Coordinates of C-alpha atoms and ligand atoms in Angstrom, one line a residue:
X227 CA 126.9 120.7 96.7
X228 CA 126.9 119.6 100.2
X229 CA 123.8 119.4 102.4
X230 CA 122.7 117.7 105.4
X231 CA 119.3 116.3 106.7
X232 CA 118.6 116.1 110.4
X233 CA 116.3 113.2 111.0
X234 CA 116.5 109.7 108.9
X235 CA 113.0 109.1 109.0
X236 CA 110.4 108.4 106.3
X237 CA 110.7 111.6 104.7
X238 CA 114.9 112.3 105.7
X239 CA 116.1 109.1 104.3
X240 CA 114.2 109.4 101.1
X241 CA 114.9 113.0 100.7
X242 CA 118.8 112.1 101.7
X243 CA 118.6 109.0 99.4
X244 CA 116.9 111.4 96.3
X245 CA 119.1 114.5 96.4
X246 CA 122.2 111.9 96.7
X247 CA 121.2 110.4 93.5
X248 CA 121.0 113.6 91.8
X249 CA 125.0 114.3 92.6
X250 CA 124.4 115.9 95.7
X251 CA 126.8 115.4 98.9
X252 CA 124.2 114.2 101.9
X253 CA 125.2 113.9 105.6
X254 CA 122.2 112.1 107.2
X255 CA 122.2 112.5 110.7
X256 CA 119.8 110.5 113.2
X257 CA 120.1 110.4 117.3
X258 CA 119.0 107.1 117.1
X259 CA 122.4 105.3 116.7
X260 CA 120.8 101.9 116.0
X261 CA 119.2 103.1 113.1
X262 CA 122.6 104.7 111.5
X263 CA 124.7 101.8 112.3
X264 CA 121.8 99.5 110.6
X265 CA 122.2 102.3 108.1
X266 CA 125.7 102.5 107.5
X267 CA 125.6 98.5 106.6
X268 CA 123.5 99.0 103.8
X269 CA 120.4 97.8 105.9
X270 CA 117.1 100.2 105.5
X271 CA 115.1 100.5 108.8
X272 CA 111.5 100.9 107.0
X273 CA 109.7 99.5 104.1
X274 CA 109.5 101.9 101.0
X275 CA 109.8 100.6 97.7
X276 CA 112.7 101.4 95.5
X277 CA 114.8 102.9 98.9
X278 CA 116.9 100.5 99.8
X279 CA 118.7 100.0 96.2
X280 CA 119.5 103.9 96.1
X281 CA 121.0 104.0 99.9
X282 CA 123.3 100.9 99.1
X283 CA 124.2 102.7 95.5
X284 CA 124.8 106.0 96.6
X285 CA 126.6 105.0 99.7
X286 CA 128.9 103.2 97.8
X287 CA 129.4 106.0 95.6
X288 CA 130.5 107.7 98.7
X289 CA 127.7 110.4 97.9
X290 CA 125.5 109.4 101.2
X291 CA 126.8 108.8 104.5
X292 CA 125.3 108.4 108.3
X293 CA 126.1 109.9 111.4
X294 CA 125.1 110.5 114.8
X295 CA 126.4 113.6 115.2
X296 CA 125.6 117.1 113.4
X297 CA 128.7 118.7 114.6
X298 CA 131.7 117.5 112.4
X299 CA 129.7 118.2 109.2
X300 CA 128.6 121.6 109.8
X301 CA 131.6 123.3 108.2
X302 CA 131.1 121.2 104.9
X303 CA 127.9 122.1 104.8
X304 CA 125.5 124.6 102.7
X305 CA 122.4 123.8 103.4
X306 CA 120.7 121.7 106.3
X307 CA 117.2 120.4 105.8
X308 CA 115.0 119.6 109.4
X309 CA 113.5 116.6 108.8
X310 CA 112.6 115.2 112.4
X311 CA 109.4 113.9 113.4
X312 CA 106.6 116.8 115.0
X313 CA 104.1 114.4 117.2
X314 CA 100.9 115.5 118.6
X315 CA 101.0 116.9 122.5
X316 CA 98.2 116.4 124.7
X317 CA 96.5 119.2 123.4
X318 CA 96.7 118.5 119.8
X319 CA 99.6 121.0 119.3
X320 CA 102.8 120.1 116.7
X321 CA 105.3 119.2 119.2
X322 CA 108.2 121.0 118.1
X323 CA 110.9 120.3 121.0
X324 CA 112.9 118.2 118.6
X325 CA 112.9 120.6 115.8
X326 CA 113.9 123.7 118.2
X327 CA 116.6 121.3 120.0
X328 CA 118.3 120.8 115.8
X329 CA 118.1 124.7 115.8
X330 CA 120.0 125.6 119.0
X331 CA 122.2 122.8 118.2
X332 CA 123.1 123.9 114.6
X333 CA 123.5 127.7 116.1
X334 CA 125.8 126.3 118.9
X335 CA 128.1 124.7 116.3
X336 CA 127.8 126.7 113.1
X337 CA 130.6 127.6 111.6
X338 CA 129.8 129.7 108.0
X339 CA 126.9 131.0 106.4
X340 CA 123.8 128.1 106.2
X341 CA 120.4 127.8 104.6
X342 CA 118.3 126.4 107.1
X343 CA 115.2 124.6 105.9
X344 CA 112.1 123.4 107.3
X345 CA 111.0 120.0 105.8
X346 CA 109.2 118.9 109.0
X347 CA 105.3 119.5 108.8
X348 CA 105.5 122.5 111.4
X349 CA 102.9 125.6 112.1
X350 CA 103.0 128.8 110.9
X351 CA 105.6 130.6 113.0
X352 CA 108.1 127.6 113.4
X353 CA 111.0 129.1 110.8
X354 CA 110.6 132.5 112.5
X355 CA 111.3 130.3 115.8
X356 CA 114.3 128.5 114.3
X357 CA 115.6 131.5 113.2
X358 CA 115.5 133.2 116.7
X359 CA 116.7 129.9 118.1
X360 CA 120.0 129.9 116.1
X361 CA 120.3 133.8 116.8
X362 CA 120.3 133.8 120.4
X363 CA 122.9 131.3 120.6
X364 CA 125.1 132.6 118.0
X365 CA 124.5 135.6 120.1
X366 CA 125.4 133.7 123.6
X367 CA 129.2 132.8 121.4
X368 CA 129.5 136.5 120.1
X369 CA 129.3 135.3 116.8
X370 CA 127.9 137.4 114.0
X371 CA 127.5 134.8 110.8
X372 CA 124.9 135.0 108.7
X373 CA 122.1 132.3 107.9
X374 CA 119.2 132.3 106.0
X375 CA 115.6 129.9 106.8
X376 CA 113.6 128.7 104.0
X377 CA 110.2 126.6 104.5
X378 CA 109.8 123.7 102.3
X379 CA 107.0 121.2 103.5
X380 CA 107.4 117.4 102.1
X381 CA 104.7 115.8 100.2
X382 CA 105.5 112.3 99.5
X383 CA 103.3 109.6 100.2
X384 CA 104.7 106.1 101.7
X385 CA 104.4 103.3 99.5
X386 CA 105.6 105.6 97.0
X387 CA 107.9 107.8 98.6
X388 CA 111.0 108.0 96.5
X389 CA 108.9 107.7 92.9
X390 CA 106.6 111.4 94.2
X391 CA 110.0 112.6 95.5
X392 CA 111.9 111.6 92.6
X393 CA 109.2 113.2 90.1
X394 CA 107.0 115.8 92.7
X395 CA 103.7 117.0 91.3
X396 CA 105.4 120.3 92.5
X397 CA 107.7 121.5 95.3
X398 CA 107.0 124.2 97.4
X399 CA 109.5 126.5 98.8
X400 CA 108.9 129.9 101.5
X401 CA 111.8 131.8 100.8
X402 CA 112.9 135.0 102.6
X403 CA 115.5 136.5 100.0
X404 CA 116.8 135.7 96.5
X405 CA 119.8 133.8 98.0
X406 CA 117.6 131.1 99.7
X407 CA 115.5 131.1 96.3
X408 CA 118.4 130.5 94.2
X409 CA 120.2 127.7 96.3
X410 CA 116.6 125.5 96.7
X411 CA 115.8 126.3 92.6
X412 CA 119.7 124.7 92.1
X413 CA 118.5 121.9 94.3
X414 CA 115.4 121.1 93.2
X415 CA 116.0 121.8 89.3
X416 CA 117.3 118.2 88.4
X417 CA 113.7 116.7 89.5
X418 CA 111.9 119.0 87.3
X419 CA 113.7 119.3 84.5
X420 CA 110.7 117.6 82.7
X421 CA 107.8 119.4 84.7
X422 CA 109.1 122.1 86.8
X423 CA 106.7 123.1 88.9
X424 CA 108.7 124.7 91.8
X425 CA 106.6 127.8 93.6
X426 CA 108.1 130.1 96.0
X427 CA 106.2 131.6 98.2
X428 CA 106.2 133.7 101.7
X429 CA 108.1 131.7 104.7
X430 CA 104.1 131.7 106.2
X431 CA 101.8 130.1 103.1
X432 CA 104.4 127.4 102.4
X433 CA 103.9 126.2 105.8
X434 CA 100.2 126.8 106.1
X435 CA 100.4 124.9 102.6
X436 CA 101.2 121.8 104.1
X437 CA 98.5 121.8 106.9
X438 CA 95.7 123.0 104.1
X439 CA 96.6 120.2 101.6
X440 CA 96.1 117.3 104.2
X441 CA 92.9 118.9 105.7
X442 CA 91.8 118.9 102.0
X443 CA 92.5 115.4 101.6
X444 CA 91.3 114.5 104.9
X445 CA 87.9 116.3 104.3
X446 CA 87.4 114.7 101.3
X447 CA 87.8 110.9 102.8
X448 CA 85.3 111.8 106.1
X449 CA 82.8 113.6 103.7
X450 CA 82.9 110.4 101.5
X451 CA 82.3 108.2 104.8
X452 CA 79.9 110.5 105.8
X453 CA 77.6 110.0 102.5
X454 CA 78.2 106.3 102.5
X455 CA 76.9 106.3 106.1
X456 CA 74.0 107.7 104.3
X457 CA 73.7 105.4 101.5
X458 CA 73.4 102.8 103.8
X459 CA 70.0 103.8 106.1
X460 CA 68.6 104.7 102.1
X461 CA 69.5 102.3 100.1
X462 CA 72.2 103.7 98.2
X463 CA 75.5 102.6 97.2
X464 CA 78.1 104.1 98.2
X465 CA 80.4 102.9 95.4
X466 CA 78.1 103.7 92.4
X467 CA 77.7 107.0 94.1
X468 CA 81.2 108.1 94.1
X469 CA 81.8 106.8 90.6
X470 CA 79.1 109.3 89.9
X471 CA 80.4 112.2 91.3
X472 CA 84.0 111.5 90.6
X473 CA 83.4 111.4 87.1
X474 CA 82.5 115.3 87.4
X475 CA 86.1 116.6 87.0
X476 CA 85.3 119.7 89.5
X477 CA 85.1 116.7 91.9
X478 CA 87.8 114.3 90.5
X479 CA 88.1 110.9 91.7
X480 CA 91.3 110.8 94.2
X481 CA 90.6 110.5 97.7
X482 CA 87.0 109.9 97.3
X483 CA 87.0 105.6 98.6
X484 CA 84.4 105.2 101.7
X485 CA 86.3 103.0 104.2
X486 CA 87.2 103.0 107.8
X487 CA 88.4 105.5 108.1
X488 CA 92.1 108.0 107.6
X489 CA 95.1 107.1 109.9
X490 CA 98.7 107.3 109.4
X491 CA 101.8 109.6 110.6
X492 CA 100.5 112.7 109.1
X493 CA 96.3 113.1 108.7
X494 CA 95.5 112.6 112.3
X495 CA 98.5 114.7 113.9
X496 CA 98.0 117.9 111.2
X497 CA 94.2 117.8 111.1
X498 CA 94.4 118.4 115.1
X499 CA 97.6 120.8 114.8
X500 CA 95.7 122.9 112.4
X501 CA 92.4 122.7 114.7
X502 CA 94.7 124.3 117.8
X503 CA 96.2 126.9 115.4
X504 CA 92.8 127.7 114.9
X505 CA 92.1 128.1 118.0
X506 CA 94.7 129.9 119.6
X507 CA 94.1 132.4 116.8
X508 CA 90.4 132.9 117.9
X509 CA 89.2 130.8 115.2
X510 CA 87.6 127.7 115.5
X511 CA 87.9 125.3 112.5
X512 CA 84.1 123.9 112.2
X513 CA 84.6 121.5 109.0
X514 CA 88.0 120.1 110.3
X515 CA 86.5 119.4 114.0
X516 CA 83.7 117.6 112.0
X517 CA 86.4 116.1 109.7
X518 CA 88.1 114.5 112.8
X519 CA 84.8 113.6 114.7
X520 CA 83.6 111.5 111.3
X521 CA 87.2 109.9 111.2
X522 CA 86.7 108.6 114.9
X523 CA 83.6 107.2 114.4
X524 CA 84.6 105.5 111.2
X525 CA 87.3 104.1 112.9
X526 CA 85.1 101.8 114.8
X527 CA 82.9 101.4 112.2
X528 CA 84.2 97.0 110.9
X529 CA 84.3 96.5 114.3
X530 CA 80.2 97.5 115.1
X531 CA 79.3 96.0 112.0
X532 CA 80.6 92.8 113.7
X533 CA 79.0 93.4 117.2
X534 CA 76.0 93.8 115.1
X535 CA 76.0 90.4 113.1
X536 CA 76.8 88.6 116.6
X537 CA 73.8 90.9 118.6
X538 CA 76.9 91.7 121.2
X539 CA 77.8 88.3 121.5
X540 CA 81.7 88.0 120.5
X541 CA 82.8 86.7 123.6
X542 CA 85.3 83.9 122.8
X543 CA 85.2 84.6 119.1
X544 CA 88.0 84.2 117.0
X545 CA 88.3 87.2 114.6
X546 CA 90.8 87.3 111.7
X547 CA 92.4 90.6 110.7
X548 CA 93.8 91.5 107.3
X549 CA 96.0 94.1 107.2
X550 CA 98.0 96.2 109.9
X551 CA 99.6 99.1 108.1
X552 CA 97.7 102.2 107.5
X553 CA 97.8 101.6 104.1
X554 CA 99.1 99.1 101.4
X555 CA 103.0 99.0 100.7
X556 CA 104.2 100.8 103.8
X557 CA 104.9 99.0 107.0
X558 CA 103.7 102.2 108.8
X559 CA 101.1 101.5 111.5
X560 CA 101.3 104.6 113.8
X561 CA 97.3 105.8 114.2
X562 CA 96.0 102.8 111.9
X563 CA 92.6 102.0 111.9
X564 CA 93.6 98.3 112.6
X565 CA 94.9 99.2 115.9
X566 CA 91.4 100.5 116.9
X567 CA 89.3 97.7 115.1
X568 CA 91.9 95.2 117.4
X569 CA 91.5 96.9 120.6
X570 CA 87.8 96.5 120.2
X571 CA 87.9 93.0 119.2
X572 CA 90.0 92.5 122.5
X573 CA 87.9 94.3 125.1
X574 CA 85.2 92.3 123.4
X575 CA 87.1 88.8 124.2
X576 CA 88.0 88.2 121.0
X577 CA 91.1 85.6 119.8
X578 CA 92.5 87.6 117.0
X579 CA 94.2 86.3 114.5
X580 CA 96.4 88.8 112.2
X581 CA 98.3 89.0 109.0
X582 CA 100.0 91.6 107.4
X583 CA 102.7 91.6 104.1
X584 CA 104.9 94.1 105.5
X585 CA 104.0 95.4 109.2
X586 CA 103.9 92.3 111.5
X587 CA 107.3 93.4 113.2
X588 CA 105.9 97.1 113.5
X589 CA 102.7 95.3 115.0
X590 CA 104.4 93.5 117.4
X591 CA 106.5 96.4 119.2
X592 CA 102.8 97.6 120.2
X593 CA 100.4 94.8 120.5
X594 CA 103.1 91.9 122.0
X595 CA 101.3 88.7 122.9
X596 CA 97.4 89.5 122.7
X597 CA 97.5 88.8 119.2
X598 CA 98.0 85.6 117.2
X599 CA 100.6 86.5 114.2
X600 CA 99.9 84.3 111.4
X601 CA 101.9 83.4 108.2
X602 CA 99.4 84.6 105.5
X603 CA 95.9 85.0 105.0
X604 CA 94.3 81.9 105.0
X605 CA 96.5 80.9 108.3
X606 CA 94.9 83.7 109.7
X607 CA 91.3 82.9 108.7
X608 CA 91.7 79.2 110.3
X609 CA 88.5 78.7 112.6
X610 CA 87.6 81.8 112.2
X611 CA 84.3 83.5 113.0
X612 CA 84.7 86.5 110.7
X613 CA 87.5 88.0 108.4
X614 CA 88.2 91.8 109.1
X615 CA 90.0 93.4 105.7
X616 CA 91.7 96.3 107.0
X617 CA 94.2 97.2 104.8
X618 CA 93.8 96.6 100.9
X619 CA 97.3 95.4 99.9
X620 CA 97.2 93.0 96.7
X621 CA 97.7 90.0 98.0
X622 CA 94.4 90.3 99.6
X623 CA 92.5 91.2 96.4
X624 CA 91.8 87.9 94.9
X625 CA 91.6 85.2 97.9
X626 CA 90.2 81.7 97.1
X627 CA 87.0 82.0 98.5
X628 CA 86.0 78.1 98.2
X629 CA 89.8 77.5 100.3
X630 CA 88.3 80.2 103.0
X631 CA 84.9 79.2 103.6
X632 CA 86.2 75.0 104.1
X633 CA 88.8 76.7 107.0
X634 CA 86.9 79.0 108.9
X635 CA 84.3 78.8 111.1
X636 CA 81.7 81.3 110.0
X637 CA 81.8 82.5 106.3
X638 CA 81.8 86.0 107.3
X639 CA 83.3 88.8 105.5
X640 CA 83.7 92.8 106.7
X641 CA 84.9 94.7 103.8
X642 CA 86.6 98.0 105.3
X643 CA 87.8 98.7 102.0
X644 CA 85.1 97.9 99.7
X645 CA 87.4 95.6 97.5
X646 CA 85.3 92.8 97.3
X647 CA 82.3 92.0 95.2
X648 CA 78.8 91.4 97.5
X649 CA 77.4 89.5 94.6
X650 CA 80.2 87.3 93.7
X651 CA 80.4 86.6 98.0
X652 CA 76.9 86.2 98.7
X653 CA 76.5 83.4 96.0
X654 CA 79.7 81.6 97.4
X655 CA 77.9 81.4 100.8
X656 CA 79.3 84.3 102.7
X657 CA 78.6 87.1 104.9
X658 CA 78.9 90.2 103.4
X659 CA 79.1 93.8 104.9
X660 CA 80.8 96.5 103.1
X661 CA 81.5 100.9 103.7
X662 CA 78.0 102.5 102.4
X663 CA 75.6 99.5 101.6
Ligands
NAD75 N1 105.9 110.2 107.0 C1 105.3 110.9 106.0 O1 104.6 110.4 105.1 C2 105.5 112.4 106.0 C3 105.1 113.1 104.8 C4 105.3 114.5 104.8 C5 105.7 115.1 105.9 N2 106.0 114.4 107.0 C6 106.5 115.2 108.2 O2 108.0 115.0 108.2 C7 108.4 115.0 109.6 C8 109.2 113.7 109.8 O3 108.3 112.6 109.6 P1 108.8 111.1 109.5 O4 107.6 110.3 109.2 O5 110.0 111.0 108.7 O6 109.2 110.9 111.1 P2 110.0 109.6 111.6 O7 109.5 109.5 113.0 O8 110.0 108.5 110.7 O9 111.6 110.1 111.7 C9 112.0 111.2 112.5 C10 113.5 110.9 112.8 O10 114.0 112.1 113.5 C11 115.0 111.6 114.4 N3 115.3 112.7 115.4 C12 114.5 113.1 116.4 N4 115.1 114.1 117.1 C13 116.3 114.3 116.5 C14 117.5 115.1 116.7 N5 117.5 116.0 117.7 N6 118.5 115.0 115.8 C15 118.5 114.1 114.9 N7 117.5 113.2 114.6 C16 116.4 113.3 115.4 C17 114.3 110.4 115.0 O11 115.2 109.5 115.7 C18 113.7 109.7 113.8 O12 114.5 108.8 113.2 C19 107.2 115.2 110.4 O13 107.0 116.5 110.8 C20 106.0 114.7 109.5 O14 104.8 115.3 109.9 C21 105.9 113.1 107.1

């Protein structure tokens, strides 16, 4: 089979990458040529484990290829997957110009019958939307083909991407007719051939499915910050608390870790885009706008506990950062709660000191000079007046505490992640403040 994906993003080069490994035919196409020509040489523009060795493979197996240009595929094609990026407008809206721009181009140039699918996190409505797109101008060239839209929202998470694409927990398709049901089951069969766990539903629910799951997840990460909030002014702990509800399998124990606080491509932009659906449908969405109001808060949270320590008094401090990305093994940091912790530290006239495995070059495209890069962990604690763990990657898990209290300034420790042990940090000398007491 041949298919294309528009958009070699996270979730189009890993989908690209996967189906190719499965025998599939994949035209990736990107606008942004730097990307495909870094592409076409083997090179992968993000971090995601595993990638990297499946694009070379498959490309040499002359299964994957990269282009700039939709156009010259389209009569090859069977099915195209949307996979282009939906930011957040001004007010908190899915902006879908670049999705609607794919559609008119594919109906400009379409040449034979297509399966058009949604794999873009878009709002109920949006395949109805491509689908009149692609009508009006096949209608403006007198053309009468055929197409069909399917919905088919992506769940991977990065850091793992091509592993939950690889082997899904399931796959949801919105289908309008038999034909698009039986070209995504032929797709989608060799990942499931040991679970398969494939639901079609309405065009509508598998879009709303999308927005529902991350508003589940992101509910359950502010109510947990919420009741370690709590623990804290009673005298709880936070930790022993959500080991004790977690154990009670109605609850389960995924996405239940206090911290500071969700950020990433996809919580922050869907929590708000399902808020404004809400709202334009005369609903408002009470337990998501307390969802995001928690999530801003928290998000400030390391840097407060700080200001506190000091009585307001950071002026001139030098302020170590662990951790950039939103969250280990991804070198994403679009909306990460390091970006707000460091813009605090800043206006507070803080020297900040940084270190991250995997995201320093991402870092530097939107913090330039004000920040002091440093070449590992204990470079960044040198002279410093507190360490900030941000993001819980490994190599942070274990640090030689005796090495770190000699080099910095003040043995100071905020835990954003609650990795550490108080006990074992109090006894070697240090500071301690975790998430929920
Ligand atoms: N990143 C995730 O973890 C994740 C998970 C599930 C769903 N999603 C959703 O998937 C979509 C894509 O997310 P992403 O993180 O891969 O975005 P991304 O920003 O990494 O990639 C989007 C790509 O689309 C390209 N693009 C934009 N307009 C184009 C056009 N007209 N033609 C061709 N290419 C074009 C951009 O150049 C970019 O490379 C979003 O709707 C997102 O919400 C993301």
């Amino acid at each position: 089979m041949n298919i294309a994906i528009i958009g070699t993003g996270y979730v189009g080069l890993v989908t690209g990458a996967c189906f190719s490994e499965m025998g599939v035919h994949v035209t990736c196409v990107d606008i942004d040529t730097e990307k495909i020509n870094q592409l076409k040489q083997g090179l992968v523009p993000i971090y995601e484990p595993g990638l990297e060795d499946l694009v070379r493979k498959n490309t040499a197996a002359g299964r994957l290829q990269f282009v700039t240009t939709l156009t010259p595929c389209l009569s090859a094609v069977e099915v195209i997957f949307i996979a282009v990026g939906t930011p957040p407008e001004e007010d908190g809206s899915a902006d879908l110009s670049h999705v609607l721009e794919v559609a008119r181009e594919i109906g400009r140039n379409m040449s034979r019958h297509l399966l058009v699918v949604t794999k873009s996190t878009v709002p109920v409505g949006t395949a109805h939307k491509i689908k009149a797109v692609i009508r009006e101008e096949l209608d403006k060239r007198g053309l009468d083909l055929t197409f069909d839209i399917a919905s088919n929202p992506e769940f991977l998470k990065e850091g793992s991407a091509v592993k939950d694409f690889m082997s899904p927990d399931r796959v949801i398709v919105g289908v309008e007719n038999e034909k698009g049901k039986d070209l995504m089951d032929k797709l989608y069969k060799p990942f499931l051939i040991n679970n398969y766990r494939i639901f079609f539903t309405d065009i509508a629910s598998a879009e709303m499915i999308k927005y529902a799951a991350n508003a589940m997840l992101a509910t359950r990460i502010s109510f947990m910050n919420d009741i370690a909030n709590l623990c804290e002014r009673v005298g709880a702990d936070a930790n022993a608390v959500r080991r004790g509800i977690g154990s009670d399998t109605r609850i389960g124990t995924k996405f239940l870790y206090p911290g500071c606080g969700y950020g990433g491509s996809c919580f922050p932009k869907d929590i708000k885009a399902l808020i404004k659906t809400a709202a334009d449908n005369g609903y408002p969405m009470s337990v998501l706008e307390a969802v995001e109001s928690v999530n801003e808060k928290q998000k400030k949270i390391l840097f407060e506990k700080l200001q506190k320590h000091y009585n307001n008094n950071l002026s001139g401090k030098t302020i170590a950062v662990w951790g950039l990305a939103f969250k280990p093994e991804t070198d994403d940091i679009r909306e990460a709660p390091s970006l707000v912790t460091i813009d605090l530290l800043l206006k507070a006239g803080c020297k900040v000191r940084v270190y991250d495995p995997i995201a320093m070059n991402a870092a530097k495209k939107i913090l330039g000079t004000q920040v002091c890069y440093c070449s590992d962990l204990y470079d960044a604690a040198l002279q410093a007046e507190a360490v900030i763990l941000q993001t819980e990657w490994k190599e942070f898990r274990l640090p030689s505490w005796d090495t770190l209290k000699r080099s910095m300034r003040t043995a100071l420790v905020i835990d954003g992640r609650n990795i550490y042990d108080k006990n074992e940090l109090k006894q070697k000398g240090f500071h301690y403040y975790g998430i929920g007491g």
